[in-house]
Amino acid sequence: MLKVRSTFSLLQHKQLPATLVVGSARQYATRKLPVDFATIEEKWQTRWKHATPAAVDPSKPDYYTLSMFPYPSGMLHMGHVRVYTISDTIQRFRKMKGYNVLHPMGWDAFGLPAENAAIERGIHPAEWTVKNIAIMKEQISKLCIGFDWSREVATCDPEYYRWTQYIFLEMYHAGLAYQKEAVVNWDPVDKTVLANEQVDHEGKSWRSGALVERKKLRQWFFKVTEFADDLLKDIDRLENWPERVKQMQRNWIGKSKGAEFDFNITSSNAANLEPIKVFTSRPDTMFGVQYLVLAPEHPLVTRENLPSEQADSVLDFVQDLNKKQNMQEAEENKKGVFTGLYALNPFTNEDIPVYVAPYVLSDYGTGAVMGVPAHDKRDFEFCKVNGVVDQMRYVVEPAIKDLDQSTVVDTSVPYVAQGILTAASGPYQGMKSKEAGKAILKAAQSMGVGHPATQFRLKDWLLSRQRYWGAPIPIIHCPSCKVVPVPKEDLPVNLPLDVEFSGKGQSPLARKEDWVNCKCPKCQGPAKRETDTMDTFVDSSWYFMRYTDPKNKELPFDPVKASSLLPVDIYIGGVEHAILHLLYSRFFSKALLKQGAYQELPNTKPGNGEPFNVLLTQGMVHGRTYKDPKTSRFLKPEEVDLSDHDSPKIIATGEQPLISFEKMSKSKYNGVDPVSVVEECGVDPTRLHILYKAPPSEVLEWESDSIIGMQRWLSKVLKLSKSTTLTSNEIPALTSMSTEEREMYRVTNHTVKQVTESMSNSYSFNTAISDLIKLSNHVSSSSVEPASAVYQHAVQSLVKMMAPMTPSMSEECWESMHGPGEKSQSVLEQVWPTFVPEALEKDQVDCIVQVNGKTRLSITVPKALAGNAQEIEKLVRASEIGQKWLADKPVRKLILAKKGELINFVL
Ligand code: ANZ
Ligand code: ZN
């Protein structure tokens, strides 16, 4: 293998985290490889290193291939290998297709794990990160990925985060970054605020798994909602994104059309209070509103506003919620408390009670809902639990009533669908829900108590973190000037390195007084720095733009360079980023376009600041997992006898273990260390295996054992190339080829067509590989002489088409065909083959031969003879098996069917 370790990484190598588990190293050791892949790969990697890189040719179009940059955890896993293999294959293919390719790489290097390492192991986050980057870079160097390291970025580098801060200030000046007090998700384990997106559906932190609590704090936000409409509408432009990801984005943005209604407060002891506004998606249920419910954080919920008899109990109730319940539990809890206030339903003229309950969210709609217990599930439950009313009023009923049922409605459940309005809706009786909703809204508008409204589920992005290892927010708080942005010429606001990590309470930044205390840039008086840092999603929302001009010292990137390279042509990464990272990147890209940071040509696709044209989401890599059938305990590989691959035994008991494929993890002992796999099996066979086992977006069930198939195929192709000496024959005209040549030429052209399609549009590398295997089988089993130009063209095309997937082996094959020395240029610098459409036509027909209706054999019939039963009979009788079935028996009837592709001999 290639030795590229710097002394630094060598030193660190000993500290490599223990590799997950190397499943079946024993087996490889005893298995003799058909080819010495390591030697061949080393030879070519060394040559490439010394070759001068191709200069950018301005006459060629650009192609920007991007794989999601990794978090430098210090260990490469199979998932990384999969993404980089895919992006490397695509970029090498595009180079051969005549593009200037951009294929950069960098590190998403800020974030909690580094800080946790500091707390747990006393190693500085900076040191930990730098070490990990060195280790991973070395591991990546073994995979033969053609990254452009000259553009490498690390988000924790002041030369990078300086520009993250710059962009923050741009957002601030454009009114897109602001501060507000907010109920936040507080992670009691990591002691930090989490974005809503970082809380899972069970109300737990995405990272620590702790139940999240609610807390009120002043926080920084990006105004993503300003772009809500564009972010939603422009999903339709993303023709080359997976439908599933687009739907996830749509749901996340969650546009909802409805109405806002005002309910006047009627309580005599609360005369000058503003009306309560509610947002509803069902204005047709207005006559069924029997109470109102406020979120606990609603501005009305204060001692001054509440009637004195109720104030204490309401405020206690709210305080209790904040203290002991996490957000999610609170929302599920249907318990509420009566405020003592009443409001008027403007349509029924009833006074209805006003409650407070946590199932109403403070940051959706108006933070208040109209309670329609008969038609909304949550309202129904709330009403039951709190005994709000005796009788729920059904104002909508199904359009077609079940004939068997009486006309009495089932009051044990809410009726949530739309339907026809009942007599309880007065003048609107008999109208359909939709129509009635419109009419009621119109009436409300003329009474001045309502108007149409649209709501988004999407919220502004809470970006501040009470953490150390992130980009400091470039803001200064001055007692007289208040919030003062750091002047751009003072950037970066450096993250101080000499801080203490205790893991408790305030962040190390807040405790570092000599850093916190500073001069106000406006009045020069004493002031304090903002001690919050930015969410790491901020760093990754613009890195693909920095790659277009990574060394710029004046700006985040040069507008001209960015404009010519953006958008990214293809973006490859995990589906776990289907919502947040992609949404935030879309927001940044749109906001920066609007601010003129770069421009788009008129016909740019997808357009309107969309950053990624094709999105390829790769599936996970699962590992072979063994479990004890009795205890369900995960078994270590050494506990299982794998000598018979198809029927492994538990060594201790002799029983068969349960076998499944699951996400690789330490606790399941099913991990595979990519570095040892490539060292043992070869880089190219590993790459091929990854691409062949599953289409990119599907789960890949990793089985090291089956790499042997790819190793054998590569050795076959190498043999084929070695036996091919190129003569300078030109391809003859189609008409002067022999039948066999004609067929080989057809198969070659057909394969070129198919593989080009797989590489440029469908990214189905697995079918590309099987097409190439078919081509190689065809060549090696054909009777066409190696001296034939058609034969040589077939092998050359085969090797060229393999090159993006198996660069080293293809170079070796190419060299063995062309001979060493000057003549043998790199296969990677060859032009991708094209196909001749006329050659695709079949010159022969495969004809199935039946005898007395039973299929017995098949023969190839020249196209000119297809359909000529007598000629086919001659061909059949001339063949050996044909002889056997027909012997000398006379044929009674000869039936030709399917345009000459089937013939039946009735004897
Ligand atoms: C009355 C009603 C009657 C409702 C009915 C639904 C069905 P989407 O579609 O997701 O936008 N709602 C409004 N604001 C809320 C808040 N802050 N917290 C919790 N729930 C809130 O949902 C809109 C519906 O969610 C609104 O329509 C409201 O309940 C509730 F038969 O109003 B509805
Ligand atoms: Zn000041």
GROMACS .gro file of C-alpha atoms in nm, residues 89-480:
model
  392
   89THR     CA    1  -1.663   0.752  -0.982
   90ILE     CA    2  -1.885   1.035  -1.099
   91GLN     CA    3  -1.607   1.292  -1.110
   92ARG     CA    4  -1.367   1.064  -1.300
   93PHE     CA    5  -1.642   0.985  -1.548
   94ARG     CA    6  -1.713   1.355  -1.600
   95LYS     CA    7  -1.345   1.427  -1.655
   96MET     CA    8  -1.335   1.165  -1.930
   97LYS     CA    9  -1.652   1.320  -2.073
   98GLY     CA   10  -1.461   1.646  -2.119
   99TYR     CA   11  -1.551   1.859  -1.818
  100ASN     CA   12  -1.338   2.070  -1.586
  101VAL     CA   13  -1.429   1.894  -1.267
  102LEU     CA   14  -1.438   2.039  -0.919
  103HIS     CA   15  -1.425   1.769  -0.652
  104PRO     CA   16  -1.324   1.930  -0.324
  105MET     CA   17  -1.306   1.797   0.029
  106GLY     CA   18  -1.301   1.946   0.378
  107TRP     CA   19  -1.404   1.904   0.738
  108ASP     CA   20  -1.714   1.993   0.932
  109ALA     CA   21  -1.486   2.045   1.227
  110PHE     CA   22  -1.676   2.234   1.497
  111GLY     CA   23  -1.921   2.063   1.727
  112LEU     CA   24  -1.991   1.888   2.050
  113PRO     CA   25  -1.788   1.566   2.031
  114ALA     CA   26  -1.460   1.760   2.035
  115GLU     CA   27  -1.574   1.948   2.341
  116ASN     CA   28  -1.691   1.633   2.511
  117ALA     CA   29  -1.352   1.476   2.441
  118ALA     CA   30  -1.198   1.778   2.612
  119ILE     CA   31  -1.418   1.730   2.916
  120GLU     CA   32  -1.379   1.354   2.936
  121ARG     CA   33  -1.019   1.310   2.834
  122GLY     CA   34  -0.857   1.643   2.897
  123ILE     CA   35  -0.748   1.687   2.537
  124HIS     CA   36  -0.808   2.028   2.380
  125PRO     CA   37  -1.084   2.031   2.115
  126ALA     CA   38  -0.846   2.194   1.869
  127GLU     CA   39  -0.580   1.933   1.920
  128TRP     CA   40  -0.833   1.650   1.910
  129THR     CA   41  -0.979   1.784   1.586
  130VAL     CA   42  -0.646   1.839   1.412
  131LYS     CA   43  -0.533   1.488   1.505
  132ASN     CA   44  -0.854   1.335   1.381
  133ILE     CA   45  -0.831   1.521   1.054
  134ALA     CA   46  -0.479   1.389   1.002
  135ILE     CA   47  -0.587   1.033   1.075
  136MET     CA   48  -0.889   1.046   0.847
  137LYS     CA   49  -0.698   1.212   0.569
  138GLU     CA   50  -0.449   0.931   0.577
  139GLN     CA   51  -0.727   0.674   0.574
  140ILE     CA   52  -0.891   0.845   0.278
  141SER     CA   53  -0.558   0.847   0.092
  142LYS     CA   54  -0.579   0.467   0.088
  143LEU     CA   55  -0.908   0.466  -0.098
  144CYS     CA   56  -0.770   0.624  -0.411
  145ILE     CA   57  -1.024   0.905  -0.417
  146GLY     CA   58  -0.937   1.193  -0.646
  147PHE     CA   59  -1.014   1.485  -0.415
  148ASP     CA   60  -0.878   1.828  -0.490
  149TRP     CA   61  -0.697   1.881  -0.162
  150SER     CA   62  -0.576   2.223  -0.271
  151ARG     CA   63  -0.924   2.347  -0.182
  152GLU     CA   64  -0.946   2.178   0.157
  153VAL     CA   65  -1.132   2.373   0.425
  154ALA     CA   66  -1.189   2.309   0.795
  155THR     CA   67  -1.473   2.501   0.953
  156CYS     CA   68  -1.279   2.546   1.280
  157ASP     CA   69  -0.997   2.726   1.102
  158PRO     CA   70  -1.006   3.104   1.171
  159GLU     CA   71  -0.953   3.151   0.796
  160TYR     CA   72  -1.288   2.978   0.749
  161TYR     CA   73  -1.497   3.088   1.048
  162ARG     CA   74  -1.395   3.446   0.992
  163TRP     CA   75  -1.620   3.427   0.685
  164THR     CA   76  -1.893   3.242   0.868
  165GLN     CA   77  -1.894   3.543   1.100
  166TYR     CA   78  -1.888   3.778   0.802
  167ILE     CA   79  -2.195   3.610   0.656
  168PHE     CA   80  -2.366   3.628   0.996
  169LEU     CA   81  -2.308   4.005   0.993
  170GLU     CA   82  -2.444   4.030   0.638
  171MET     CA   83  -2.753   3.849   0.758
  172TYR     CA   84  -2.773   4.077   1.060
  173HIS     CA   85  -2.755   4.392   0.849
  174ALA     CA   86  -3.017   4.251   0.613
  175GLY     CA   87  -3.249   4.192   0.908
  176LEU     CA   88  -3.217   3.816   0.870
  177ALA     CA   89  -3.038   3.758   1.202
  178TYR     CA   90  -3.204   3.882   1.519
  179GLN     CA   91  -3.230   3.819   1.891
  180LYS     CA   92  -3.537   3.733   2.089
  181GLU     CA   93  -3.641   3.576   2.413
  182ALA     CA   94  -3.756   3.227   2.346
  183VAL     CA   95  -3.871   2.916   2.516
  184VAL     CA   96  -3.593   2.687   2.420
  185ASN     CA   97  -3.523   2.319   2.431
  186TRP     CA   98  -3.270   2.270   2.703
  187ASP     CA   99  -3.058   1.959   2.701
  188PRO     CA  100  -2.983   1.892   3.068
  189VAL     CA  101  -2.697   1.655   2.985
  190ASP     CA  102  -2.505   1.858   2.729
  191LYS     CA  103  -2.620   2.176   2.905
  192THR     CA  104  -2.706   2.347   2.585
  193VAL     CA  105  -2.996   2.478   2.389
  194LEU     CA  106  -3.111   2.263   2.101
  195ALA     CA  107  -3.288   2.358   1.784
  196ASN     CA  108  -3.635   2.201   1.749
  197GLU     CA  109  -3.485   1.994   1.474
  198GLN     CA  110  -3.243   1.843   1.721
  199VAL     CA  111  -3.523   1.708   1.938
  200ASP     CA  112  -3.665   1.377   1.821
  201HIS     CA  113  -4.030   1.273   1.820
  202GLU     CA  114  -3.999   1.142   2.176
  203GLY     CA  115  -3.875   1.477   2.300
  204LYS     CA  116  -3.518   1.359   2.339
  205SER     CA  117  -3.194   1.524   2.237
  206TRP     CA  118  -3.064   1.394   1.904
  207ARG     CA  119  -2.717   1.374   2.052
  208SER     CA  120  -2.728   1.297   2.423
  209GLY     CA  121  -3.064   1.120   2.421
  210ALA     CA  122  -3.169   1.314   2.733
  211LEU     CA  123  -3.528   1.425   2.778
  212VAL     CA  124  -3.540   1.787   2.676
  213GLU     CA  125  -3.666   2.055   2.917
  214ARG     CA  126  -3.814   2.398   2.846
  215LYS     CA  127  -3.637   2.715   2.946
  216LYS     CA  128  -3.671   3.081   2.853
  217LEU     CA  129  -3.352   3.248   2.720
  218ARG     CA  130  -3.242   3.525   2.488
  219GLN     CA  131  -3.136   3.363   2.166
  220TRP     CA  132  -3.013   3.442   1.816
  221PHE     CA  133  -3.225   3.346   1.519
  222PHE     CA  134  -3.199   3.342   1.142
  223LYS     CA  135  -3.519   3.454   0.977
  224VAL     CA  136  -3.570   3.145   0.763
  225THR     CA  137  -3.944   3.213   0.760
  226GLU     CA  138  -3.886   3.517   0.540
  227PHE     CA  139  -3.805   3.266   0.266
  228ALA     CA  140  -4.077   3.017   0.358
  229ASP     CA  141  -4.274   3.073   0.039
  230ASP     CA  142  -3.969   3.041  -0.189
  231LEU     CA  143  -3.835   2.744   0.002
  232LEU     CA  144  -4.165   2.569  -0.054
  233LYS     CA  145  -4.240   2.679  -0.408
  234ASP     CA  146  -3.892   2.611  -0.537
  235ILE     CA  147  -3.906   2.247  -0.434
  236ASP     CA  148  -4.087   2.209  -0.767
  237ARG     CA  149  -3.767   2.318  -0.942
  238LEU     CA  150  -3.573   2.031  -0.791
  239GLU     CA  151  -3.635   1.782  -1.068
  240ASN     CA  152  -3.329   1.581  -0.980
  241TRP     CA  153  -3.394   1.533  -0.612
  242PRO     CA  154  -3.548   1.216  -0.469
  243GLU     CA  155  -3.923   1.255  -0.430
  244ARG     CA  156  -3.898   1.138  -0.070
  245VAL     CA  157  -3.657   1.416   0.026
  246LYS     CA  158  -3.874   1.676  -0.144
  247GLN     CA  159  -4.177   1.555   0.046
  248MET     CA  160  -3.984   1.574   0.372
  249GLN     CA  161  -3.890   1.934   0.292
  250ARG     CA  162  -4.251   2.018   0.209
  251ASN     CA  163  -4.377   1.867   0.531
  252TRP     CA  164  -4.115   2.046   0.732
  253ILE     CA  165  -4.213   2.381   0.586
  254GLY     CA  166  -4.575   2.279   0.637
  255LYS     CA  167  -4.788   2.543   0.471
  256SER     CA  168  -5.140   2.557   0.606
  257LYS     CA  169  -5.418   2.776   0.473
  258GLY     CA  170  -5.701   2.892   0.695
  259ALA     CA  171  -5.827   3.191   0.887
  260GLU     CA  172  -5.756   3.407   1.185
  261PHE     CA  173  -6.050   3.499   1.409
  262ASP     CA  174  -6.077   3.752   1.691
  263PHE     CA  175  -6.267   3.660   2.007
  264ASN     CA  176  -6.350   3.958   2.226
  265ILE     CA  177  -6.299   3.911   2.596
  266THR     CA  178  -6.625   3.967   2.776
  267SER     CA  179  -6.530   3.928   3.143
  268SER     CA  180  -6.629   4.249   3.320
  269ASN     CA  181  -6.313   4.239   3.532
  270ALA     CA  182  -6.095   4.246   3.220
  271ALA     CA  183  -6.245   4.526   3.021
  272ASN     CA  184  -5.951   4.662   2.823
  273LEU     CA  185  -5.784   4.344   2.711
  274GLU     CA  186  -5.712   4.288   2.341
  275PRO     CA  187  -5.926   4.025   2.169
  276ILE     CA  188  -5.784   3.672   2.157
  277LYS     CA  189  -5.669   3.581   1.808
  278VAL     CA  190  -5.679   3.219   1.695
  279PHE     CA  191  -5.559   3.045   1.382
  280THR     CA  192  -5.778   2.771   1.242
  281SER     CA  193  -5.772   2.554   0.933
  282ARG     CA  194  -6.145   2.485   0.976
  283PRO     CA  195  -6.352   2.805   0.970
  284ASP     CA  196  -6.655   2.586   0.890
  285THR     CA  197  -6.656   2.465   1.251
  286MET     CA  198  -6.708   2.815   1.394
  287PHE     CA  199  -7.050   2.728   1.542
  288GLY     CA  200  -6.887   2.440   1.728
  289VAL     CA  201  -6.638   2.659   1.916
  290GLN     CA  202  -6.722   2.597   2.283
  291TYR     CA  203  -6.410   2.738   2.453
  292LEU     CA  204  -6.066   2.884   2.379
  293VAL     CA  205  -5.724   2.757   2.487
  294LEU     CA  206  -5.408   2.962   2.526
  295ALA     CA  207  -5.049   2.838   2.520
  296PRO     CA  208  -4.882   2.869   2.864
  297GLU     CA  209  -4.651   3.137   2.718
  298HIS     CA  210  -4.937   3.343   2.570
  299PRO     CA  211  -4.894   3.715   2.657
  300LEU     CA  212  -5.237   3.718   2.824
  301VAL     CA  213  -5.115   3.477   3.089
  302THR     CA  214  -4.983   3.727   3.347
  303ARG     CA  215  -5.096   3.832   3.694
  304GLU     CA  216  -5.225   4.171   3.567
  305ASN     CA  217  -5.445   4.020   3.298
  306LEU     CA  218  -5.599   3.735   3.491
  307PRO     CA  219  -5.890   3.768   3.731
  308SER     CA  220  -5.741   3.770   4.083
  309GLU     CA  221  -5.932   3.460   4.201
  310GLN     CA  222  -5.769   3.248   3.927
  311ALA     CA  223  -5.430   3.416   3.885
  312ASP     CA  224  -5.248   3.206   4.145
  313SER     CA  225  -5.371   2.871   4.028
  314VAL     CA  226  -5.300   2.955   3.663
  315LEU     CA  227  -4.949   3.085   3.728
  316ASP     CA  228  -4.869   2.786   3.951
  317PHE     CA  229  -4.990   2.555   3.680
  318VAL     CA  230  -4.764   2.721   3.422
  319GLN     CA  231  -4.463   2.722   3.653
  320ASP     CA  232  -4.512   2.356   3.731
  321LEU     CA  233  -4.510   2.276   3.362
  322ASN     CA  234  -4.176   2.445   3.310
  323LYS     CA  235  -4.022   2.284   3.612
  324LYS     CA  236  -4.094   1.920   3.590
  325GLN     CA  237  -4.205   1.837   3.244
  326ASN     CA  238  -4.018   1.820   2.926
  327MET     CA  239  -4.172   1.974   2.621
  328GLN     CA  240  -4.304   1.660   2.463
  329GLU     CA  241  -4.473   1.520   2.771
  330ALA     CA  242  -4.626   1.858   2.829
  331GLU     CA  243  -4.779   1.865   2.485
  332GLU     CA  244  -4.922   1.522   2.525
  333ASN     CA  245  -5.065   1.607   2.861
  334LYS     CA  246  -5.418   1.725   2.801
  335LYS     CA  247  -5.460   1.881   3.145
  336GLY     CA  248  -5.543   2.249   3.146
  337VAL     CA  249  -5.654   2.523   3.381
  338PHE     CA  250  -5.943   2.772   3.361
  339THR     CA  251  -5.827   3.136   3.346
  340GLY     CA  252  -6.144   3.289   3.481
  341LEU     CA  253  -6.182   3.477   3.154
  342TYR     CA  254  -6.469   3.448   2.905
  343ALA     CA  255  -6.479   3.545   2.539
  344LEU     CA  256  -6.757   3.589   2.287
  345ASN     CA  257  -6.817   3.350   1.999
  346PRO     CA  258  -6.923   3.610   1.741
  347PHE     CA  259  -7.140   3.360   1.554
  348THR     CA  260  -7.330   3.192   1.837
  349ASN     CA  261  -7.315   3.494   2.071
  350GLU     CA  262  -7.228   3.265   2.358
  351ASP     CA  263  -6.978   3.344   2.628
  352ILE     CA  264  -6.719   3.069   2.623
  353PRO     CA  265  -6.452   2.993   2.884
  354VAL     CA  266  -6.079   3.053   2.820
  355TYR     CA  267  -5.828   2.789   2.934
  356VAL     CA  268  -5.451   2.749   2.939
  357ALA     CA  269  -5.300   2.417   2.831
  358PRO     CA  270  -4.962   2.299   2.709
  359TYR     CA  271  -5.097   2.122   2.402
  360VAL     CA  272  -5.130   2.464   2.246
  361LEU     CA  273  -4.791   2.569   2.113
  362SER     CA  274  -4.674   2.922   2.171
  363ASP     CA  275  -4.484   2.940   1.844
  364TYR     CA  276  -4.745   2.819   1.601
  365GLY     CA  277  -5.020   3.038   1.461
  366THR     CA  278  -5.123   3.287   1.727
  367GLY     CA  279  -5.047   3.068   2.028
  368ALA     CA  280  -5.419   3.023   2.089
  369VAL     CA  281  -5.681   2.787   1.952
  370MET     CA  282  -6.056   2.780   1.925
  371GLY     CA  283  -6.176   2.465   2.096
  372VAL     CA  284  -6.403   2.256   1.875
  373PRO     CA  285  -6.436   1.936   2.078
  374ALA     CA  286  -6.677   1.763   1.842
  375HIS     CA  287  -6.448   1.790   1.541
  376ASP     CA  288  -6.087   1.793   1.656
  377LYS     CA  289  -5.916   1.503   1.829
  378ARG     CA  290  -5.698   1.709   2.062
  379ASP     CA  291  -5.986   1.940   2.154
  380PHE     CA  292  -6.205   1.636   2.215
  381GLU     CA  293  -5.959   1.484   2.459
  382PHE     CA  294  -5.894   1.815   2.630
  383CYS     CA  295  -6.265   1.867   2.674
  384LYS     CA  296  -6.312   1.521   2.826
  385VAL     CA  297  -6.013   1.539   3.062
  386ASN     CA  298  -6.104   1.883   3.193
  387GLY     CA  299  -6.484   1.847   3.184
  388VAL     CA  300  -6.519   2.173   2.996
  389VAL     CA  301  -6.869   2.120   2.859
  390ASP     CA  302  -7.139   1.856   2.910
  391GLN     CA  303  -7.236   1.831   2.548
  392MET     CA  304  -7.009   1.861   2.252
  393ARG     CA  305  -7.177   2.034   1.967
  394TYR     CA  306  -7.162   1.854   1.633
  395VAL     CA  307  -7.182   2.113   1.357
  396VAL     CA  308  -7.063   1.897   1.066
  397GLU     CA  309  -7.184   1.554   0.960
  398PRO     CA  310  -7.090   1.305   0.688
  399ALA     CA  311  -7.236   1.386   0.345
  400ILE     CA  312  -7.363   1.033   0.293
  401LYS     CA  313  -7.488   0.874   0.609
  402ASP     CA  314  -7.461   0.503   0.653
  403LEU     CA  315  -7.812   0.373   0.587
  404ASP     CA  316  -7.794   0.110   0.860
  405GLN     CA  317  -7.715   0.365   1.124
  406SER     CA  318  -7.963   0.589   1.290
  407THR     CA  319  -7.928   0.957   1.223
  408VAL     CA  320  -7.793   1.006   1.575
  409VAL     CA  321  -7.422   1.091   1.566
  410ASP     CA  322  -7.168   0.881   1.748
  411THR     CA  323  -7.061   1.109   2.032
  412SER     CA  324  -6.792   0.877   2.162
  413VAL     CA  325  -6.553   1.007   1.900
  414PRO     CA  326  -6.492   1.340   1.729
  415TYR     CA  327  -6.595   1.366   1.365
  416VAL     CA  328  -6.283   1.512   1.211
  417ALA     CA  329  -6.354   1.489   0.840
  418GLN     CA  330  -6.521   1.754   0.631
  419GLY     CA  331  -6.888   1.711   0.546
  420ILE     CA  332  -7.221   1.894   0.548
  421LEU     CA  333  -7.310   2.154   0.810
  422THR     CA  334  -7.585   2.054   1.055
  423ALA     CA  335  -7.877   2.254   1.196
  424ALA     CA  336  -7.643   2.365   1.477
  425SER     CA  337  -7.477   2.595   1.225
  426GLY     CA  338  -7.786   2.809   1.180
  427PRO     CA  339  -7.795   2.981   0.840
  428TYR     CA  340  -7.512   2.765   0.709
  429GLN     CA  341  -7.703   2.439   0.751
  430GLY     CA  342  -7.677   2.212   0.447
  431MET     CA  343  -7.365   2.374   0.306
  432LYS     CA  344  -7.053   2.173   0.233
  433SER     CA  345  -6.756   2.234   0.466
  434LYS     CA  346  -6.548   2.416   0.208
  435GLU     CA  347  -6.824   2.642   0.092
  436ALA     CA  348  -6.942   2.707   0.448
  437GLY     CA  349  -6.589   2.790   0.560
  438LYS     CA  350  -6.565   3.055   0.289
  439ALA     CA  351  -6.905   3.199   0.373
  440ILE     CA  352  -6.833   3.212   0.745
  441LEU     CA  353  -6.497   3.377   0.682
  442LYS     CA  354  -6.664   3.635   0.461
  443ALA     CA  355  -6.923   3.709   0.728
  444ALA     CA  356  -6.649   3.738   0.991
  445GLN     CA  357  -6.460   3.979   0.767
  446SER     CA  358  -6.762   4.205   0.730
  447MET     CA  359  -6.812   4.199   1.108
  448GLY     CA  360  -6.443   4.287   1.147
  449VAL     CA  361  -6.360   3.974   1.345
  450GLY     CA  362  -6.162   3.764   1.098
  451HIS     CA  363  -5.951   3.741   0.785
  452PRO     CA  364  -5.787   3.469   0.573
  453ALA     CA  365  -5.446   3.358   0.700
  454THR     CA  366  -5.163   3.126   0.605
  455GLN     CA  367  -4.934   2.957   0.853
  456PHE     CA  368  -4.606   2.779   0.813
  457ARG     CA  369  -4.486   2.509   1.042
  458LEU     CA  370  -4.136   2.625   0.958
  459LYS     CA  371  -3.983   2.834   1.233
  460ASP     CA  372  -3.693   3.071   1.244
  461TRP     CA  373  -3.364   2.895   1.297
  462LEU     CA  374  -3.237   2.917   1.651
  463LEU     CA  375  -2.864   2.934   1.591
  464SER     CA  376  -2.700   3.028   1.921
  465ARG     CA  377  -2.534   2.761   2.133
  466GLN     CA  378  -2.402   2.799   2.485
  467ARG     CA  379  -2.099   2.601   2.383
  468TYR     CA  380  -1.730   2.657   2.326
  469TRP     CA  381  -1.627   2.470   2.011
  470GLY     CA  382  -1.802   2.677   1.747
  471ALA     CA  383  -1.769   3.008   1.566
  472PRO     CA  384  -1.818   3.298   1.811
  473ILE     CA  385  -2.114   3.517   1.720
  474PRO     CA  386  -1.953   3.849   1.619
  475ILE     CA  387  -2.159   4.074   1.843
  476ILE     CA  388  -2.067   4.304   2.132
  477HIS     CA  389  -2.308   4.405   2.405
  478CYS     CA  390  -2.256   4.761   2.525
  479PRO     CA  391  -2.443   4.906   2.826
  480SER     CA  392  -2.518   5.225   2.631
   0.00000   0.00000   0.00000
